[in-house]
Short mmCIF file of C-alpha atoms and ligand atoms in Angstrom, two decimals:
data_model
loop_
_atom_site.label_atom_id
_atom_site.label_comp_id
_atom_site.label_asym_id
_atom_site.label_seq_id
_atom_site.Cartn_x
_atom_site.Cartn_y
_atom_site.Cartn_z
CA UNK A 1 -2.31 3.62 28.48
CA UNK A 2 0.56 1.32 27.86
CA UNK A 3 3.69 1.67 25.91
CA UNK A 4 5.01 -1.26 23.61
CA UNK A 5 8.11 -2.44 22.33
CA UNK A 6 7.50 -3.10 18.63
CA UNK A 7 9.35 -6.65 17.32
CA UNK A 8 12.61 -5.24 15.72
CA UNK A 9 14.75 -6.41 12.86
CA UNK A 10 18.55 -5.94 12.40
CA UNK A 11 19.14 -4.40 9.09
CA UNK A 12 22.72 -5.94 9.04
CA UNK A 13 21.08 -9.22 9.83
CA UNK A 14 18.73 -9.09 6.70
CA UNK A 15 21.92 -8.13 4.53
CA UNK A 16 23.80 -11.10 5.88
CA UNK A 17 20.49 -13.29 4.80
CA UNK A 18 18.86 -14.33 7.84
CA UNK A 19 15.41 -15.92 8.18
CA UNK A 20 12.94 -13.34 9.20
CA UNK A 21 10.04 -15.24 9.19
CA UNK A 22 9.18 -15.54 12.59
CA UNK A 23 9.50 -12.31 12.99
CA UNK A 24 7.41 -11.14 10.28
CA UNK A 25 4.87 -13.33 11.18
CA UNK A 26 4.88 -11.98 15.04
CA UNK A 27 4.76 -8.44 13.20
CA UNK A 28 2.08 -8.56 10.59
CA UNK A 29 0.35 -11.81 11.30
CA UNK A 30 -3.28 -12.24 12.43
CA UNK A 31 -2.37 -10.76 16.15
CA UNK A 32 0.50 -8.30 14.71
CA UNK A 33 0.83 -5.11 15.77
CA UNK A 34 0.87 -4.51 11.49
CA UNK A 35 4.38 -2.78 12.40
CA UNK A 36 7.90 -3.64 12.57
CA UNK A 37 11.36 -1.46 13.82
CA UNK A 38 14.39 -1.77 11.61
CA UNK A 39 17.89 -1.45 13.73
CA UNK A 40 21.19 -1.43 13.16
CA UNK A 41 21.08 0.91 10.27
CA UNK A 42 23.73 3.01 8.77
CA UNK A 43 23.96 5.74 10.73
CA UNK A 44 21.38 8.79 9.36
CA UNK A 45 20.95 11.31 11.94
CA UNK A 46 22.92 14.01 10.26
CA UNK A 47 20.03 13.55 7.76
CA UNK A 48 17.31 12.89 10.04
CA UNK A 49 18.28 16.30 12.11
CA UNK A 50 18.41 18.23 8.90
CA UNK A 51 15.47 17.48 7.74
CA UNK A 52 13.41 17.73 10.60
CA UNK A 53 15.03 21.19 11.24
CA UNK A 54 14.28 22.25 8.12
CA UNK A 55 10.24 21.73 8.47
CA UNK A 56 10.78 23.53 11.78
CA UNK A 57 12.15 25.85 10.09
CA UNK A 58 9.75 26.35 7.16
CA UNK A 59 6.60 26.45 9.51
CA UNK A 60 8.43 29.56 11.33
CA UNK A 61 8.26 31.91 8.70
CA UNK A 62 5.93 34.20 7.78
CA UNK A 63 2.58 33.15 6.71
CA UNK A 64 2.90 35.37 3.28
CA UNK A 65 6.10 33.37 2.67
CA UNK A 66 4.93 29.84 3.45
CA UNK A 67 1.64 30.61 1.33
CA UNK A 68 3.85 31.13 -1.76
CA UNK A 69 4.76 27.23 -1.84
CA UNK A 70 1.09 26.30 -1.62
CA UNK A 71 -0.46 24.46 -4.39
CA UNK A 72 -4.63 24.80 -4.48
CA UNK A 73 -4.56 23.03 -8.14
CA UNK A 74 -3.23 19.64 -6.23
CA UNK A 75 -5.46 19.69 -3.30
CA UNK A 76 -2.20 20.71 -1.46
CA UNK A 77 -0.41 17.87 -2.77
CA UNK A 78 2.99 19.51 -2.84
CA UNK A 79 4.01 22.16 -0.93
CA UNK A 80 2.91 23.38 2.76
CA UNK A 81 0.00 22.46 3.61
CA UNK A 82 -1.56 23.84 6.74
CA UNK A 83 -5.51 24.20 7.78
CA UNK A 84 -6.30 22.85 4.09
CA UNK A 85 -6.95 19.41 5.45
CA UNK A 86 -10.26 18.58 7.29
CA UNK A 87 -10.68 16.00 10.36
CA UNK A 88 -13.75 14.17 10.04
CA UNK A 89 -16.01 16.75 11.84
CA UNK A 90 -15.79 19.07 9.34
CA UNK A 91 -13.21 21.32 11.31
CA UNK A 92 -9.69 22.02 9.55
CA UNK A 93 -6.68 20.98 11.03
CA UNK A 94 -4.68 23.62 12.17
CA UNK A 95 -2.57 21.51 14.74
CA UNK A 96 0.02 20.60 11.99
CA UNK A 97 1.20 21.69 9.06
CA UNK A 98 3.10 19.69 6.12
CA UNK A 99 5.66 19.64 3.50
CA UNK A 100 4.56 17.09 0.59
CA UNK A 101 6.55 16.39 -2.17
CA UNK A 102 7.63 13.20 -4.38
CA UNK A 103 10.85 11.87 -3.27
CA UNK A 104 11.62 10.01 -6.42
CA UNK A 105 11.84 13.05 -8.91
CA UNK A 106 10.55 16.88 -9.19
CA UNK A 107 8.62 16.22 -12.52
CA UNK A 108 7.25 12.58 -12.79
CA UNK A 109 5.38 12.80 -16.24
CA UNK A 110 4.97 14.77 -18.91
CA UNK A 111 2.02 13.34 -19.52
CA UNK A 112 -0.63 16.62 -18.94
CA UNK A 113 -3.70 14.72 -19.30
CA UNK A 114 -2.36 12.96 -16.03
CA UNK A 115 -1.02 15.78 -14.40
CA UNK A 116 -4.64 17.91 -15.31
CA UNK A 117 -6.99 15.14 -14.05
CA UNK A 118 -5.06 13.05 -11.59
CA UNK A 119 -2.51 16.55 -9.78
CA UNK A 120 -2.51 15.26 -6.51
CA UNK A 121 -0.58 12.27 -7.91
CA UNK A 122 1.17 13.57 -10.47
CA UNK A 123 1.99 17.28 -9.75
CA UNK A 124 5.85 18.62 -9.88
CA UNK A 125 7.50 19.06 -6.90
CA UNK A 126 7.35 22.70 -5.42
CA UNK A 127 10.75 24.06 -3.66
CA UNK A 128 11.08 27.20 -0.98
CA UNK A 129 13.93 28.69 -3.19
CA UNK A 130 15.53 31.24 -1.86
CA UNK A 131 13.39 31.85 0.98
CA UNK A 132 14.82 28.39 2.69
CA UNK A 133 17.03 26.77 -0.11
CA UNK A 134 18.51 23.71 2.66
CA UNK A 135 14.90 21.95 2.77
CA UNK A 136 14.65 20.25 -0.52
CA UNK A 137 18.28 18.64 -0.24
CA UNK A 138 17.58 17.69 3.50
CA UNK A 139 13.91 16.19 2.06
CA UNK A 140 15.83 14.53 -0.27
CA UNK A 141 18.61 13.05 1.25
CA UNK A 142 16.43 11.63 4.49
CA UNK A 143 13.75 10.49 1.97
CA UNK A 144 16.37 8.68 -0.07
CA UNK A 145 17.08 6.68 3.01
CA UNK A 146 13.76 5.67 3.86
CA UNK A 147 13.14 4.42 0.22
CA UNK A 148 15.95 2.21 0.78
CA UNK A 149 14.80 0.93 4.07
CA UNK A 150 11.02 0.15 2.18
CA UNK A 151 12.60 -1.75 -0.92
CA UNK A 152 14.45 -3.22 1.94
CA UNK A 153 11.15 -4.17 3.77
CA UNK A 154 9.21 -5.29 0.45
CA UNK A 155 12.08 -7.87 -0.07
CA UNK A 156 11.29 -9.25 3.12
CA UNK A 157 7.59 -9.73 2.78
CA UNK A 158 8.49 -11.57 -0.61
CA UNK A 159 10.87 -13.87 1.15
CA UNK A 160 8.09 -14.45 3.32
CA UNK A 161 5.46 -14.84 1.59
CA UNK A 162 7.27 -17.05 -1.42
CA UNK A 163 8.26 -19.62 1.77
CA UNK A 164 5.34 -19.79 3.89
CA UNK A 165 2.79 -20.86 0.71
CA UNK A 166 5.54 -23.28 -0.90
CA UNK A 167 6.59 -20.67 -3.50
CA UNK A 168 2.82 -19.84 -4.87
CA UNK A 169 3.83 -16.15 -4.11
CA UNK A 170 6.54 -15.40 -6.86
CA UNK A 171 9.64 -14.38 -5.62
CA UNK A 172 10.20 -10.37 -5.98
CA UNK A 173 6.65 -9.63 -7.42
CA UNK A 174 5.86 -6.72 -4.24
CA UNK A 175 9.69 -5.35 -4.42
CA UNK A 176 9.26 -5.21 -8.47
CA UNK A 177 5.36 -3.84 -8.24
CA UNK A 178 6.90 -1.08 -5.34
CA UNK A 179 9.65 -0.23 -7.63
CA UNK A 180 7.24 0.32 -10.66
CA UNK A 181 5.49 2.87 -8.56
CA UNK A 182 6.45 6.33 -9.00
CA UNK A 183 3.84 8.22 -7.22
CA UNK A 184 5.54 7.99 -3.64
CA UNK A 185 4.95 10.79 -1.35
CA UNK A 186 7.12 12.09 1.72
CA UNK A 187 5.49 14.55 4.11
CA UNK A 188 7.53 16.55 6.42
CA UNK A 189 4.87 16.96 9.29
CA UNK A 190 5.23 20.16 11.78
CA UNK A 191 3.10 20.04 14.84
CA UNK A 192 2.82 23.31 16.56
CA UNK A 193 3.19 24.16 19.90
CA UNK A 194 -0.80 23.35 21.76
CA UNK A 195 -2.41 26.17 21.99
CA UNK A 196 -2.95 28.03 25.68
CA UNK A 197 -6.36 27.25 25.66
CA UNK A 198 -5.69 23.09 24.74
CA UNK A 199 -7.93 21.07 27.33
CA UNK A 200 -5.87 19.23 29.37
CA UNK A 201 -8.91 16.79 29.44
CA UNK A 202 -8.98 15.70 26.15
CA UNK A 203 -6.70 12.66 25.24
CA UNK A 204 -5.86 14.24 21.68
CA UNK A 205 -6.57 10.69 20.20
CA UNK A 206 -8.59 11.67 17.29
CA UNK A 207 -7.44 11.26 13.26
CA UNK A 208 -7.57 7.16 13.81
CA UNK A 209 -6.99 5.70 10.36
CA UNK A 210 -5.06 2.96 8.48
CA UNK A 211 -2.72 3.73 5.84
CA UNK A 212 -4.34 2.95 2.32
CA UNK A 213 -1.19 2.39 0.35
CA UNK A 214 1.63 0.29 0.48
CA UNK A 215 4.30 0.85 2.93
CA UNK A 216 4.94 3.41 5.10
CA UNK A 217 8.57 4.33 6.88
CA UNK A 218 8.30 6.57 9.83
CA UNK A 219 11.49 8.37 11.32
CA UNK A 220 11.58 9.33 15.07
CA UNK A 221 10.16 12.68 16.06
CA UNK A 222 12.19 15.40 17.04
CA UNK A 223 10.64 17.58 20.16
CA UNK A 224 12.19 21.08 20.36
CA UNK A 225 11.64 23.92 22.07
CA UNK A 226 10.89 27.78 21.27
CA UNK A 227 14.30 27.97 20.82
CA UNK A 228 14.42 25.20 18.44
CA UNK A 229 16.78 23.19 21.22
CA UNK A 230 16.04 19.85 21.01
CA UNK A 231 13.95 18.50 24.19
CA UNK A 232 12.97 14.59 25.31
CA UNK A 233 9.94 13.35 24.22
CA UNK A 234 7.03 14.14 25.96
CA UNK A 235 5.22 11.65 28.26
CA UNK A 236 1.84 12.56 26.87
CA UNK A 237 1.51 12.16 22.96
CA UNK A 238 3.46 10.06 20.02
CA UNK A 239 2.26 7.49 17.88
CA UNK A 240 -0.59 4.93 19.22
CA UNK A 241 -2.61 1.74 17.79
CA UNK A 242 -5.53 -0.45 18.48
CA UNK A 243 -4.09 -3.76 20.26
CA UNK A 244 -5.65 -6.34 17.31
CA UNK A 245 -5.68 -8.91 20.11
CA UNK A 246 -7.97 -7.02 22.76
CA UNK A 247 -8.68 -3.70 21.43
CA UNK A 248 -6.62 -1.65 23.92
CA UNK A 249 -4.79 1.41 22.78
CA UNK A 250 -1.19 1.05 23.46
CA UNK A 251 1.70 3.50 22.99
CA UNK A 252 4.85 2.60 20.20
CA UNK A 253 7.86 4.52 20.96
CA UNK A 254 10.50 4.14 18.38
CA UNK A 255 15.00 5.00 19.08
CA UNK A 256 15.97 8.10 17.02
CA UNK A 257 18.32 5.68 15.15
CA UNK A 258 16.03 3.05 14.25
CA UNK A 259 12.98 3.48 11.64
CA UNK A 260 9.08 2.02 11.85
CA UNK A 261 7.26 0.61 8.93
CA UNK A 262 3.76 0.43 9.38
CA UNK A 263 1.88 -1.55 6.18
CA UNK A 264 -0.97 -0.27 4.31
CA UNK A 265 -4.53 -1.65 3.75
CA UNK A 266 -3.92 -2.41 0.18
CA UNK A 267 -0.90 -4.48 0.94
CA UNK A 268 -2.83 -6.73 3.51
CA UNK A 269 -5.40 -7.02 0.69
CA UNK A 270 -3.35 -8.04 -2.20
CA UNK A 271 -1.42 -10.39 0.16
CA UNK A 272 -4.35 -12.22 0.63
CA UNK A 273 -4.87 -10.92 4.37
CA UNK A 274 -1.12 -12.59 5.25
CA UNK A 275 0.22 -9.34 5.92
CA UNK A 276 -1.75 -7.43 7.85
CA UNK A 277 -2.05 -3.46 8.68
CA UNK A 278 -2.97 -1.47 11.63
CA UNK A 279 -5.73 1.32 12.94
CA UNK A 280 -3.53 3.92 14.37
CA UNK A 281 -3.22 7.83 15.44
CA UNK A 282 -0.85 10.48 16.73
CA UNK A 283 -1.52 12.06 19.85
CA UNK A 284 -0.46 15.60 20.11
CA UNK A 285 1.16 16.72 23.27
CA UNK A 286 -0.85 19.04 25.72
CA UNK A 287 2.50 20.71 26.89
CA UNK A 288 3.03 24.24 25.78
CA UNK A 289 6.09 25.83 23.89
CA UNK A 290 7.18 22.46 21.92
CA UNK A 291 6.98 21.32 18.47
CA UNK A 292 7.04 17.79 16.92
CA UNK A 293 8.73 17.29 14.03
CA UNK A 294 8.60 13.78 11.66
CA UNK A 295 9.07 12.25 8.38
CA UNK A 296 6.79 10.02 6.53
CA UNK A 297 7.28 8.78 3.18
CA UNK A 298 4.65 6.70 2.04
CA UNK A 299 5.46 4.23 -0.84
CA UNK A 300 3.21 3.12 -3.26
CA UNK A 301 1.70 0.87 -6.31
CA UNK A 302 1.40 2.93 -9.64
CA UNK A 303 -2.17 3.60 -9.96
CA UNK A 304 -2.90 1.22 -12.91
CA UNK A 305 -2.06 -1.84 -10.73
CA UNK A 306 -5.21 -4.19 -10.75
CA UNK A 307 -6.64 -5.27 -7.46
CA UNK A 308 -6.75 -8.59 -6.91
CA UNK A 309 -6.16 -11.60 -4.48
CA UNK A 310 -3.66 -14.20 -4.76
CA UNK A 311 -4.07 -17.31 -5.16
CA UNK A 312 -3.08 -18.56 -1.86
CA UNK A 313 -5.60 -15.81 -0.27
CA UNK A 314 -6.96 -16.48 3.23
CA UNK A 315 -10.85 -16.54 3.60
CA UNK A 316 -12.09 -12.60 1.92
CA UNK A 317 -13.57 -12.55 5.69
CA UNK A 318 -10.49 -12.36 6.98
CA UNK A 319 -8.71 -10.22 4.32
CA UNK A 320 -11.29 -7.36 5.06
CA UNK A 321 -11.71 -7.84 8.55
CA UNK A 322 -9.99 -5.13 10.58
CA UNK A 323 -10.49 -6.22 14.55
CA UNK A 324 -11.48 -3.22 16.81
CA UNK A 325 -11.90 -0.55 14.20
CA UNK A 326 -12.34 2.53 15.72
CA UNK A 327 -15.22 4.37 15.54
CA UNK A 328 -15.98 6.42 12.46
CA UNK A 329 -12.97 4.65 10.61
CA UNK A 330 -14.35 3.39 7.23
CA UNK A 331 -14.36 -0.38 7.15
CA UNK A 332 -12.07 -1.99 4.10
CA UNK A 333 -14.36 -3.76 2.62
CA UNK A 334 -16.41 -0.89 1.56
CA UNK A 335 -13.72 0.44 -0.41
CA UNK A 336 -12.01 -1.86 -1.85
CA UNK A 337 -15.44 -3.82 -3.29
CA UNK A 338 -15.74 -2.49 -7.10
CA UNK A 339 -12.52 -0.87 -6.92
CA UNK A 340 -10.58 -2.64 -10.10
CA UNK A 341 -7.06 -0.79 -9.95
CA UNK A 342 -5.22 0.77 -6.92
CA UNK A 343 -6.16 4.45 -8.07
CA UNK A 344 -10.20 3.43 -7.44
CA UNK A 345 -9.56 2.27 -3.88
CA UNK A 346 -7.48 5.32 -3.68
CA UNK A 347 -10.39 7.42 -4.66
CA UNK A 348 -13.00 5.42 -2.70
CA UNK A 349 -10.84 5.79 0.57
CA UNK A 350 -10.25 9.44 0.37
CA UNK A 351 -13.74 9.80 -0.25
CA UNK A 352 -14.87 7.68 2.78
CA UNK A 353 -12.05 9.68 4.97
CA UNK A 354 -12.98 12.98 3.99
CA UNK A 355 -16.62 13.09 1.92
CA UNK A 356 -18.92 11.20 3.96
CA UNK A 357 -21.78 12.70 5.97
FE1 FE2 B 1 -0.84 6.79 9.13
#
């Protein structure tokens, strides 16, 4: 399997103005890798340590403990979450646990109808307390960065899009329909150590999928040991996607002080297929005694957003087409035909991901 390089931007570049476009367009363009590294960024790793500590952390205490900040009501929405989720056999996942909550407030709405009928969007946030009282300020203050990194990235791809079709896309609409949004989720992810019995045959590379939402911004793992000292990366797992050129599956590493946005499926379809996302997995590492530790905060449209192409939309072939879907991933087109607003192509996904026979 080969590793990449994904194309990189310079954060203090895109302050001082320059012209991304060729880079976008090698990024998220018909043979893009649908991801992009951002450099060059204030530094964060006091916040990136503490909050990938902290899950670390969390997932070492006591099961009785860590079940106390579970919430059933939300599908495990908010809260730890471990073994709750189901891979597509059937078979929960017990390889990783994970810390959900909403990085842009503890209580969204008031609203109960939506909290009652819609809680895995619109549930409050649920804190350890006293049993680990440093994880919600280290959530917060990693997750704060990433949200300024997407906004960041959502500028971009309306620069981009407003120049390459002669200023049909407006200028700002993504960044303004991102910051209407307020049903973002970050998920501190905890893999455990493999267990003794792991088959060193297996490559691990199950859980392909594309991200349904809008954007996605991925901090670097953090490998530690039993003793929670932090170790290099293993040769034999991290993040991996389908080559859209030939199919292959190649390897993305990513510097601890850079971040990786990755776009979502209903971004490439409500840019007309101009921005385009990517099938992708994490391998988990067959090496005993080590735990991976990440970040993802996933950014997305408010639910009432209507689906619809733009005007300057490529061929709907093209939009839906995903080259070299893995097997068993559901094909976009599927889901997003009959879905009116963002929250039914939600629905339809998560039921094609977790409900089909
Ligand atoms: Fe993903």
């Amino acid at each position: 399997m080969s590793e990449i390089k994904p194309v990189s931007i310079s954060y203090v570049d895109f302050k001082a103005g320059k012209d991304f476009t060729e880079e976008v367009t090698e990024a998220f363009g018909a043979n893009g890798l649908g991801l992009i590294v951002v450099r060059d960024l204030p530094d964060f790793q006091k916040e990136r340590q503490a909050a990938l500590r902290a899950i670390r952390k969390f997932a070492d205490l006591p099961e009785e403990t860590k079940e106390k900040y579970t919430d059933s009501k939300s599908n495990y929405s908010v809260g730890w979450s471990h073994g709750k989720e189901k891979m597509r056999n059937g078979v929960p996942d017990t390889a990783k646990g994970s810390y959900y909550a909403n990085p842009l407030d503890d209580i969204i709405t008031d609203d109960q109808y939506l909290k009652e009928n819609f809680p895995e969007l619109y549930a409050d946030n649920i804190w350890p307390g006293e049993d680990m009282p440093e994880l919600e300020p280290a959530f917060k203050e990693m997750t704060h960065v990433q949200l300024g990194v997407g906004y960041m990235i959502c500028e971009l791809f309306d620069r981009y899009l407003h120049s390459k079709t002669n200023g049909l896309h407006p200028a700002g609409h993504f960044l303004e329909m991102l910051r209407r949004g307020t049903t973002c989720k970050g998920r501190l992810l905890h893999y455990f150590p493999a267990p003794p019995t792991a088959s060193k045959s297996q490559d691990g590379l199950c859980g392909w999928h594309l991200d349904h939402g809008g954007i996605t911004i991925l901090t670097c793992p953090l490998y530690l040991d039993m003793q929670r000292n932090e170790i290099p990366a293993p040769s034999d797992c991290g993040l991996h996607i389908k080559h859209p050129t030939d199919g292959s599956i190649v390897k993305v590493t990513l510097p601890p002080d850079c971040m990786l946005v990755q776009l979502g499926e209903s971004f490439q379809y409500l840019s007309g297929g101009h921005l385009r996302a990517t099938a992708h997995c994490v391998k988990s590492s067959q090496t005993p005694d080590i735990t991976r530790e990440t970040l993802a905060l996933f950014m997305d449209w408010m639910p009432e957003e209507v689906m619809k192409l733009p005007e300057y939309t490529r061929p709907y072939s093209e939009v839906v087409h995903t080259p070299f879907l893995p097997e068993g991933v559901p094909e976009l087109e599927g889901r997003i035909k009959g879905a009116k607003h963002y929250r039914d192509f939600a629905k339809n996904t998560y039921t094609a991901y977790y409900c089909e026979k």
